[in-house]
Every structure is written in C-alpha cells, then in structure tokens.
Short mmCIF file of C-alpha atoms in Angstrom, two decimals:
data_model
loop_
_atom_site.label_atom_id
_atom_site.label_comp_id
_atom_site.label_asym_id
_atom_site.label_seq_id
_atom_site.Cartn_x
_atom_site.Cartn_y
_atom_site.Cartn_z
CA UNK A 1 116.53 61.94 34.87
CA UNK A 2 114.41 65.20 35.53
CA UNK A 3 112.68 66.20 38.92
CA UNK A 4 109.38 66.05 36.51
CA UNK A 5 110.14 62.79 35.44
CA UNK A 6 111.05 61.41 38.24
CA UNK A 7 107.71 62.23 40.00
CA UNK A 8 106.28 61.26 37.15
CA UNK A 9 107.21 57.43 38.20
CA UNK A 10 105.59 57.88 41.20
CA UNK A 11 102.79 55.59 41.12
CA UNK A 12 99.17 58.00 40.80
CA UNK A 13 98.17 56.24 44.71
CA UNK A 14 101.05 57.55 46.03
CA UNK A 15 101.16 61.03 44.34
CA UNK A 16 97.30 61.54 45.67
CA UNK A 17 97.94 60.68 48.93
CA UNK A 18 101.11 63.15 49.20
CA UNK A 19 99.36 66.28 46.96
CA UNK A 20 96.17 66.68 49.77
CA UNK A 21 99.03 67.90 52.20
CA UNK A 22 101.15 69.70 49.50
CA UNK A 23 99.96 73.16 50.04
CA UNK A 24 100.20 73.06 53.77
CA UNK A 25 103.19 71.48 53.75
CA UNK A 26 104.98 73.93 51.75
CA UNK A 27 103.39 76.50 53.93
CA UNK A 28 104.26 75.28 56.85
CA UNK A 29 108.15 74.49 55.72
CA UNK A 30 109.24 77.80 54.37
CA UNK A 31 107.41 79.53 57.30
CA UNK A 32 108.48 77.88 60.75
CA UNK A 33 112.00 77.52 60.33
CA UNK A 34 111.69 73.98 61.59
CA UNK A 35 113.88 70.93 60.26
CA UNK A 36 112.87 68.95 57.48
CA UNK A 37 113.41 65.10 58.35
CA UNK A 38 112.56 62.01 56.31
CA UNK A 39 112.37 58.87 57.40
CA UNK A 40 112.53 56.30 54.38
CA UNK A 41 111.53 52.60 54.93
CA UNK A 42 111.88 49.87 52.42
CA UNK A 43 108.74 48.09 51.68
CA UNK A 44 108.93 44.17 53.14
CA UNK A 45 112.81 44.94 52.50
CA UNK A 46 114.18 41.05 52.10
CA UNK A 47 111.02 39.16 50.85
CA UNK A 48 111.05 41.67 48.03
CA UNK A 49 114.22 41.21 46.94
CA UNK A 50 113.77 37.75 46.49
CA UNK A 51 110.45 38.20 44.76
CA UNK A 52 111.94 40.91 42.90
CA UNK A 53 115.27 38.44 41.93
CA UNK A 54 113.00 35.56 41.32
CA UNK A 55 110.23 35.65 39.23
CA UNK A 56 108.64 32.97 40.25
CA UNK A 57 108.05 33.95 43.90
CA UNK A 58 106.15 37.23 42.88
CA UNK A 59 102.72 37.39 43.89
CA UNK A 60 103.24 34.60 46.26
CA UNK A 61 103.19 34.42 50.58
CA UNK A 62 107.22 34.41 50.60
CA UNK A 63 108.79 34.08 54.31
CA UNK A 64 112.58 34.76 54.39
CA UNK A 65 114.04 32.40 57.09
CA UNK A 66 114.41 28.46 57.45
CA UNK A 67 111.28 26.09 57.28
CA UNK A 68 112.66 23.70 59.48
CA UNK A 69 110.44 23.02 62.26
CA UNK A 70 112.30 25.41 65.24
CA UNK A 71 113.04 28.04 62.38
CA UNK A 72 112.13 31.76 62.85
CA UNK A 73 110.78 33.98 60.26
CA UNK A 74 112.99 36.83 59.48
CA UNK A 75 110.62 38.72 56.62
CA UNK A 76 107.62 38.48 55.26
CA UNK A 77 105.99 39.74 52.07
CA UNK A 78 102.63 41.48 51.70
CA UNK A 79 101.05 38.09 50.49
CA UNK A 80 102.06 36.58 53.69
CA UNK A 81 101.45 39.28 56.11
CA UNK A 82 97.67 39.35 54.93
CA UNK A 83 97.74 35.32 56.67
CA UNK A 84 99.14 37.47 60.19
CA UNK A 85 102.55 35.81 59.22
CA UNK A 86 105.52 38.80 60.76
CA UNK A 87 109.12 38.75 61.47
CA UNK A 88 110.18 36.81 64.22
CA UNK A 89 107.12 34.15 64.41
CA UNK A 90 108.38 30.97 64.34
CA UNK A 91 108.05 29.03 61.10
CA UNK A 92 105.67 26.38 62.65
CA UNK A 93 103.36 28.89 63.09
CA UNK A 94 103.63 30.80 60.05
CA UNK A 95 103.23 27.72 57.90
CA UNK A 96 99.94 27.19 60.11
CA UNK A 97 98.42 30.36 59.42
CA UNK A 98 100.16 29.85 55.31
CA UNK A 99 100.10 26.64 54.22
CA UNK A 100 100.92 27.80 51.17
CA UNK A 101 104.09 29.79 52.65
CA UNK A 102 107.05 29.77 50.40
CA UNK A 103 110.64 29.30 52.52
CA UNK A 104 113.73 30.84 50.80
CA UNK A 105 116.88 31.46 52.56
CA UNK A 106 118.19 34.97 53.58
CA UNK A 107 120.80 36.48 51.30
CA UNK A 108 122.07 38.95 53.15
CA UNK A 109 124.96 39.77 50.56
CA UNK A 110 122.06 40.41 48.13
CA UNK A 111 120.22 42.94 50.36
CA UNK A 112 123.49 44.89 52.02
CA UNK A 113 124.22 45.73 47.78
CA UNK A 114 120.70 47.02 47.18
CA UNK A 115 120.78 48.90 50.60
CA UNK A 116 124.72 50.69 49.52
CA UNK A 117 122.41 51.59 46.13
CA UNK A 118 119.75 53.00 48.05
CA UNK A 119 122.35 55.00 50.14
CA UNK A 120 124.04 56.67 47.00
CA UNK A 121 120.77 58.04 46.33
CA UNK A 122 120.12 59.32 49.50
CA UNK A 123 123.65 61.03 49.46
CA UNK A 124 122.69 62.60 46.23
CA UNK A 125 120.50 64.97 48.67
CA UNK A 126 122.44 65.13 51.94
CA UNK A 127 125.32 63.90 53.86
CA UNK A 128 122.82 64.02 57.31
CA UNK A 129 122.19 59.85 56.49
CA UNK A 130 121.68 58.11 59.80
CA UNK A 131 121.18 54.41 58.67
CA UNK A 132 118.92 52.77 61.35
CA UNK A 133 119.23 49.09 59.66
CA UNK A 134 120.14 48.26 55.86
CA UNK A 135 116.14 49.01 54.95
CA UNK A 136 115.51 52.66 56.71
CA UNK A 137 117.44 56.03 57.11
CA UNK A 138 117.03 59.09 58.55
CA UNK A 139 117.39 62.16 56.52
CA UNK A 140 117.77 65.75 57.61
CA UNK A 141 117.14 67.76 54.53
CA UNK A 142 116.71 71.07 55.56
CA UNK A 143 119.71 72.20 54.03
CA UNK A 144 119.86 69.67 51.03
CA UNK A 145 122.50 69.77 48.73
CA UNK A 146 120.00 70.25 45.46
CA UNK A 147 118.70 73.44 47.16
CA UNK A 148 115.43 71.87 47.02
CA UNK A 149 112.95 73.65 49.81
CA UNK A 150 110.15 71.47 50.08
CA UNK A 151 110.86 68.01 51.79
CA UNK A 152 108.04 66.20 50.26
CA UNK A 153 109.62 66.87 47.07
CA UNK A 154 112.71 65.53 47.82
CA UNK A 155 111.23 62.38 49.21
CA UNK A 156 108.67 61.57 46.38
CA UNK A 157 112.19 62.01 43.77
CA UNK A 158 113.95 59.71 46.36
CA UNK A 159 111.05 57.04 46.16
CA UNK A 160 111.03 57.35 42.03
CA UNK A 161 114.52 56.97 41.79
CA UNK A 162 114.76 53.74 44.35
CA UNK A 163 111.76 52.02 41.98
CA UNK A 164 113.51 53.08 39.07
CA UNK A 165 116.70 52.13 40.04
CA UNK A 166 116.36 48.77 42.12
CA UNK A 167 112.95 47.69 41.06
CA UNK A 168 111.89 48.02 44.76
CA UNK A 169 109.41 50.34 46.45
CA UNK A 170 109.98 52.84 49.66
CA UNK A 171 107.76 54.45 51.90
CA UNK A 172 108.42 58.04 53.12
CA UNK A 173 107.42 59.82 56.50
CA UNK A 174 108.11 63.42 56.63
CA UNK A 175 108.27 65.96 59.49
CA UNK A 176 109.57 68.16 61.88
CA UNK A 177 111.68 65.11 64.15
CA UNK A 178 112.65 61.84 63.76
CA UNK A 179 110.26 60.58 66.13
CA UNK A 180 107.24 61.74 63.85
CA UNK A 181 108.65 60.99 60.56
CA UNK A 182 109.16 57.43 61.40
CA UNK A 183 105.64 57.09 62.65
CA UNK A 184 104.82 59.02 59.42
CA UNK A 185 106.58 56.33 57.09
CA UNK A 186 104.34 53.82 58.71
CA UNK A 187 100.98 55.47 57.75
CA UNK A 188 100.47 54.86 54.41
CA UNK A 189 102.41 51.52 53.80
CA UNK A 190 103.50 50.15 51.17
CA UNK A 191 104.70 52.33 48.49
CA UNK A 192 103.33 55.66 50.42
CA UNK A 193 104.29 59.15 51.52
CA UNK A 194 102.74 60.56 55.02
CA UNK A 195 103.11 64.50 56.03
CA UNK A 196 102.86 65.69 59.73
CA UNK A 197 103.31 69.39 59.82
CA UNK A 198 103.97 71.13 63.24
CA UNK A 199 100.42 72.25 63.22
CA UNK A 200 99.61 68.23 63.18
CA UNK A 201 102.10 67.20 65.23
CA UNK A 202 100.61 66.93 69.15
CA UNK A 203 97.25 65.89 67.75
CA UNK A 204 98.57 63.18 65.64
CA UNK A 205 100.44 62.06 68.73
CA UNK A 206 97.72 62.35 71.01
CA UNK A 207 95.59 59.76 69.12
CA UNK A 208 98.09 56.82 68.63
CA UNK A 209 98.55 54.01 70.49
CA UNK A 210 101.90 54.13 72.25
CA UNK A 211 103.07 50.63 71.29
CA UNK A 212 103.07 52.11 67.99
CA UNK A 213 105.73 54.89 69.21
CA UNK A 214 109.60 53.85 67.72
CA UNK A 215 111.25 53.46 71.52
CA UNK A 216 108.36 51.74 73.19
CA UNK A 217 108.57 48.07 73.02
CA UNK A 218 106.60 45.07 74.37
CA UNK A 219 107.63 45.18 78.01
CA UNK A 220 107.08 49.44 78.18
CA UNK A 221 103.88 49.35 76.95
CA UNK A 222 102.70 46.20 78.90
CA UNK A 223 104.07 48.37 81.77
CA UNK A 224 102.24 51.71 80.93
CA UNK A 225 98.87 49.35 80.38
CA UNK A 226 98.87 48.64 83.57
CA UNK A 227 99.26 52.26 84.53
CA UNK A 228 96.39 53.24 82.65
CA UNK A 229 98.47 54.54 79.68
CA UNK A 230 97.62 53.20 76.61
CA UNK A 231 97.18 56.20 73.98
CA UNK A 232 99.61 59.58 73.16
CA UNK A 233 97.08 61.26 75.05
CA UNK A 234 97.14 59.48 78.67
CA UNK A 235 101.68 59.70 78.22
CA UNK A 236 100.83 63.79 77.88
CA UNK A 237 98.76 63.94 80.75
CA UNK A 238 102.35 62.51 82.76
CA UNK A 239 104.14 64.50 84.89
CA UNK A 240 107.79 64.70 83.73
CA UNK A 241 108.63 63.08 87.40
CA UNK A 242 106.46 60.92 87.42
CA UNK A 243 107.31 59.13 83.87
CA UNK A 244 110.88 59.30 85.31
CA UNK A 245 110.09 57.80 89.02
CA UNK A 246 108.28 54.72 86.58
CA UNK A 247 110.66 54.63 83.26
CA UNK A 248 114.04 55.86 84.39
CA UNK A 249 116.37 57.64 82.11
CA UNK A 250 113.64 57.39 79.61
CA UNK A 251 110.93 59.19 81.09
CA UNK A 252 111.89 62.46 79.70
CA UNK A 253 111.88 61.14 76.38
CA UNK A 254 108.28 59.33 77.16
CA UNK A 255 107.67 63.03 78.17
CA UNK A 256 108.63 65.23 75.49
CA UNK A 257 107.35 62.59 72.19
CA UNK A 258 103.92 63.19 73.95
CA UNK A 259 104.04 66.66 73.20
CA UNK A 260 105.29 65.96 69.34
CA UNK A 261 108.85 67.13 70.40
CA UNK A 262 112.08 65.43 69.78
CA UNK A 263 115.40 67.49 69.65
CA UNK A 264 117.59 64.34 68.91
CA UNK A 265 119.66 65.62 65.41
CA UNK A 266 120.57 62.73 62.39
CA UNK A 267 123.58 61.77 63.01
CA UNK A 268 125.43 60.84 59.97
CA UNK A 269 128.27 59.19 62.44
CA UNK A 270 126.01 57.07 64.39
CA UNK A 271 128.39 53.76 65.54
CA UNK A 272 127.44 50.32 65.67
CA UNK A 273 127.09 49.84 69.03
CA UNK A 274 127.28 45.75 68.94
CA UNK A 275 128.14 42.90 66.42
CA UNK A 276 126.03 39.48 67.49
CA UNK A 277 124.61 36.52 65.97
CA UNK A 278 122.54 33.90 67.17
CA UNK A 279 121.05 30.34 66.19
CA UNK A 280 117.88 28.45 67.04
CA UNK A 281 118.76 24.12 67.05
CA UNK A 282 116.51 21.35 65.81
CA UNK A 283 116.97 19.61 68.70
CA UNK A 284 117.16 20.86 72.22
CA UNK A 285 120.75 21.21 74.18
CA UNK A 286 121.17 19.84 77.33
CA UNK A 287 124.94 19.25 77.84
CA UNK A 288 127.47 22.39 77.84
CA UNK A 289 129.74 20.35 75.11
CA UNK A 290 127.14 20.01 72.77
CA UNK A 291 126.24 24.18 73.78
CA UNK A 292 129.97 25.00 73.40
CA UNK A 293 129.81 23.40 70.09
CA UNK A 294 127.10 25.05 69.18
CA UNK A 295 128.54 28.49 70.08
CA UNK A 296 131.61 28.21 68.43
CA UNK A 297 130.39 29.02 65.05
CA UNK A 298 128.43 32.11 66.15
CA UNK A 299 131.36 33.64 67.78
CA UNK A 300 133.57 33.13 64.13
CA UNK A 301 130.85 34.64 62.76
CA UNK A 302 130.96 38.17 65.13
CA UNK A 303 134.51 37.74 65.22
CA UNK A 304 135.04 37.74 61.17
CA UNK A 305 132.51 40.60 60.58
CA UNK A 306 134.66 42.49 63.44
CA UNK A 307 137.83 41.73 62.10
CA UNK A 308 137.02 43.11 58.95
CA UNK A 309 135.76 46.32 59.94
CA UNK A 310 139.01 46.73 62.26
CA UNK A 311 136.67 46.52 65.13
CA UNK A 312 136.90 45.52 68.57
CA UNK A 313 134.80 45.31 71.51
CA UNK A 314 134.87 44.98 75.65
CA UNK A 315 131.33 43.53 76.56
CA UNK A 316 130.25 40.18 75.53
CA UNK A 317 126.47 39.13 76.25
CA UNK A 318 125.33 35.29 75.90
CA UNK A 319 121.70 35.31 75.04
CA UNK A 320 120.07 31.87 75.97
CA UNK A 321 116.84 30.77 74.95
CA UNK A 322 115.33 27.77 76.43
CA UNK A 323 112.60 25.40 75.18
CA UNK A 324 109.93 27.34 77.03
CA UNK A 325 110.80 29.94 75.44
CA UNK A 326 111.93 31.89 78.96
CA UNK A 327 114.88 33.82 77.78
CA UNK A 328 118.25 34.74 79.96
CA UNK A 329 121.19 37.09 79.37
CA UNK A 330 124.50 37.09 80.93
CA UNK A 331 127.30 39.75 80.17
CA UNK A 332 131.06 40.05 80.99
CA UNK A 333 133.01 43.34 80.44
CA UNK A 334 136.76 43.29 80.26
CA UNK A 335 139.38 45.69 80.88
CA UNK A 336 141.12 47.04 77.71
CA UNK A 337 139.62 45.54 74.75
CA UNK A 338 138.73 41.67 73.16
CA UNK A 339 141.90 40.84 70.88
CA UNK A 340 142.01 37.87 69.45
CA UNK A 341 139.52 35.49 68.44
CA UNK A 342 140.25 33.04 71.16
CA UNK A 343 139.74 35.52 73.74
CA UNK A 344 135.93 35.87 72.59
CA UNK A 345 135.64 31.91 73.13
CA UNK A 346 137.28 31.86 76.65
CA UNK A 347 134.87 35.02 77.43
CA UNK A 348 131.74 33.60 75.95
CA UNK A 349 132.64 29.97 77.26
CA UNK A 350 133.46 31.45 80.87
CA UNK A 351 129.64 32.88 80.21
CA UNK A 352 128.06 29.65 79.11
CA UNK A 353 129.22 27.66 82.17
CA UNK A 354 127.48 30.38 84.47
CA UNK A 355 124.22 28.89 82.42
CA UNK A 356 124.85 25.52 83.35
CA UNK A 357 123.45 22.94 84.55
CA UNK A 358 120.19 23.23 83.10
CA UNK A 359 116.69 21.76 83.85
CA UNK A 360 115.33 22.35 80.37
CA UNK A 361 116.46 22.11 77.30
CA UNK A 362 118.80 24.91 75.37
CA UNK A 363 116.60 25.84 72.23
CA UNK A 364 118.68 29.23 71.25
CA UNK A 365 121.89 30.60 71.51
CA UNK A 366 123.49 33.88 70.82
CA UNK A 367 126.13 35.52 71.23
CA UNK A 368 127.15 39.69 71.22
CA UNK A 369 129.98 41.91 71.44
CA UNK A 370 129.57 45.66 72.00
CA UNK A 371 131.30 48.88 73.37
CA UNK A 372 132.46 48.39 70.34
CA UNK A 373 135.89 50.86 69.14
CA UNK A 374 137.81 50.96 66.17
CA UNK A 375 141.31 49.08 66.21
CA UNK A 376 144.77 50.80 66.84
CA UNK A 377 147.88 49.43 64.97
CA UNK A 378 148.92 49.29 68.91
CA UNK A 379 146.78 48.68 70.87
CA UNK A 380 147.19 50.62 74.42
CA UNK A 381 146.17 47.89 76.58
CA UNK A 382 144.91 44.45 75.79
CA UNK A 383 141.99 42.45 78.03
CA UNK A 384 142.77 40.97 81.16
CA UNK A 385 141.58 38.04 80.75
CA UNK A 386 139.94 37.54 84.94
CA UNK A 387 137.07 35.30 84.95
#
C-alpha cells in the first residue's frame, strides 16, 4: 500500500488534529538535530480485541477480567470507562458503577498474536523497538530505515497500517524523548496523534500534573503533595539536591523531566527483568496449607513461561494481599541461579511461612521471579538452597 494511501485511512479527526502542528514540526525536525521518538499505544488494547473478535460485544461496556465477586478488572473499553470503570478496580465495583458491564475472560494468546503483528510493522521502520508491554513501544526513528524525515509521517502510516491490518486503532505521541512522547500518546486518546516540539517541550511540562508523568506513581506523588509539588512547574522550581535528599536515586530524573529533558536512548534489547503471576480467591485464606495450595499453581505458571524462554532467575518475591486490602512483600535471593521447578516451591514456600500466622484473612497471592538471565547448557553454579 502507498504512503498516500495509507494516510489516506487515517480517520479525517485524527489527520486534523496532527496537520495544525505539521509545519512546525517539520521545521523543527530537520532543523535541531534532535531525535525523533514515538511512542505508540494501543487503544483499550484487550477489551478491543474482544469487541473487535466478537461482534456482539461492540458498542457495549466490556471489562476483561472475572465477574466473580473478589475479581479484578484487567481492561476496560471506552463504553465502560465513560461509567469510571479502569484496570485494576475490582469487579464489585465496576459492576456498581456498570450494571450493564459485560465480563469476558482474558485471552492472552489472542492479544500476544496481534501485538507480534503490530511489531512487524513497527520493524518495517526501525530496529530501535523497545516494547514497554504487548500494547506500547518506543520508537527511535531518527534514522528510519524508509529514509522518511518527518516523524509524524511515519507515525500517522504506522497508525493506518495497524487499523488496516488488525482492525484495531493506535494512538501516537511524538517528540524529542521518551518521556514526552509517552505523555504525548496520551493527549489525544483514542485513535490520536500529539506533537511536542523542543520549542513546546518545558512549557508543556510545566503545566501537567505530575501524577500524570510515566515514572511517578501513587505513593511519589502523594509524597510530593505533601511537599507542595503538585504541577511540572513546582518539580522545576527543585533543587537537584534537594529532589535527591527526598526521592533518592530518582531525584535526578524528577529533576531533569521538569526541564523537558530525558537522555535515556530506546533500547531495542531491553530484558525482562521479572516473570510473576498472581491470583485473587473467593474465599479468604487463613491456614498456610490451604495458601501453599493456592501458590502452587502460580509458581507452574512462572516456572513454564521461564522454562520456555530458557530463562532463569535468583530473586523470588511473595506478594500477599490481605482482606483489608494492606499489602506485604517478602523476597529471597539465592546464590547462583533457581534450577528446577521444585527449587521455586521450597523458595517461595520458605517465603510463605515467614507470612504466617495470620490475623486476617489471605485475599491475594503472588508470586515473582527476577534477576532474571538466560540459561547455559551448564550451568556454572546452581542455588544454594540456605533458608
């Protein structure tokens, strides 16, 4: 298919909203030198595959997850999010605020072989693919393999040829670093393109909220609320020591994303750093049999996606959610790497015992295995096993 037909596909909403920053944009690209990154984000990724797959369900509040009463929403479409149903509510709630809400069960076969078609096109551009999850990417075209200059370009033929190709629609942020073309992909959701030049860059930062920036969650901006900083503007006016003497090891990042700067390349061999799985009950646990029952599936589960990539790991972290919803962690690391199978239960088991007794009931387990390396045919050193 042609460039011109491909752009053609792009719906007219879309096309408006990108050509307003066209001129500057191409300006500002084949003048500064700087990179050219897009960040593309599928559209309510899951719930739209299943709409798209099932007729049926399109047009509809869909909620990808279980319906059972201590289930968890894991997606939902645009007809449910206009109800203030999101990922991660609990289904309970989200059939409260829905009571029309439509349950269907995650395929996540389905949506990993619409993600590896959504990849090939990317690749058709540029090897500089850092996948962030299996519905977003980072993109470094600034030297694309179609010799196209203008980013925008590429992005609004990457967006046609997704719809064409899966039925499915993408949004596209554009910029300078990763840090702005994320936020960009979130401006003009769903099916949109969003340009920040380096001219816009520190200004467009400045305004935002920071629990809108990508590496500030919950807990960091709860933290700078109660240091007065709530907007792009109050991070700036941070000294560099004092957002480290408050945030650590991230404080220079805080720091520099203020200022609409963000060095960090795409990096088209970015690792897994940890396999995991976890499961909400119907009814709370309160003995460690029942939990170590419980458990045992979730570790197969790591341990068969590991074993298939040739992966093996040398931390394993229990997540335990109780019934009020407090939420603990406990981690182990061994020496050498986790083997066998068996080795993960004793591990995770050695881990669950630390939990109990409890006082209240178990509602959530999960378990996670990370430092994560890729097997040898022999191994230099197995775990020691000390717990």
């Amino acid at each position: 298919m042609s460039v011109a037909n491909l752009l053609n596909n792009v719906d007219t909403g879309a096309r408006v909203r990108a050509c307003g920053v066209r001129a500057a944009v191409e300006n500002a690209e084949q003048s500064t030198g700087q990179r050219k990154i897009i960040h593309i984000d599928m559209d309510a990724f899951y719930a739209s595959v299943e709409q798209r797959d099932n007729p049926d369900l399109r047009g509809k509040p869909v909620a990808v997850g279980s319906a059972r009463e201590r289930g968890v929403v894991a997606a939902a479409s645009y007809e449910a999010r206009k109800f203030g149903v999101r990922s991660a509510m609990p289904s309970i709630s989200a059939k409260r605020r829905c009571p029309e809400l439509i349950f269907v069960p995650p395929r996540f076969d389905a949506y990993r072989a619409v993600s590896q078609e959504i990849h090939a096109i990317f690749a058709e551009h540029t090897p500089l693919i850092e996948p962030l999850a299996l519905d977003e990417a980072y993109l470094d075209v600034t030297d694309n393999l179609q010799g196209i200059p203008i980013a925008t370009t590429i992005a609004e033929m990457i967006r046609a040829k997704i719809k064409a190709e899966t039925s499915l629609t993408a949004s596209a942020g554009i910029s300078y670093n990763k840090f702005l073309a994320k936020l960009a992909s979130g401006q003009n959701k769903p099916d949109g393109l969003f340009v920040i030049t380096p001219r816009m860059g520190p200004a467009f930062v400045e305004a935002l909220p920071v629990r809108k920036f990508h590496g500030v969650g919950p807990a960091t901006a709860e933290k700078m609320a109660r240091l007065g900083i709530e907007t792009g503007a109050d991070l700036r006016a941070q000294s560099l020591a004092y957002l480290q003497e408050k945030f650590g090891k991230s404080g220079p990042y805080y720091y520099w994303i203020a200022r609409g700067i963000d060095e960090r390349p795409v990096r088209a061999d970015r690792e897994r750093k940890s396999v995991g799985a976890e499961d909400t009950f119907a009814t709370d646990l309160f003995d460690v049999e029942s939990a170590r029952g419980e458990l045992r599936p979730l570790i197969e589960k790591v341990w068969r996606y590991c074993d298939e990539r040739s992966i093996r790991g040398r931390t394993v972290t229990l997540k335990v959610k109780f019934a009020d919803f407090q939420q603990i962690t406990r981690s182990r690391t061994v020496e050498g790497v986790i083997e066998a199978e068996e080795d993960l239960v004793t591990v995770s088991g050695a881990l669950l015992d630390q939990v109990f007794p409890v006082t209240k009931g178990i509602r959530l387990l999960g378990v996670t295995i990370s430092n994560l390396s890729e097997m040898r045919s022999e191994p230099d050193r197995q775990m020691s096993l000390t717990i």
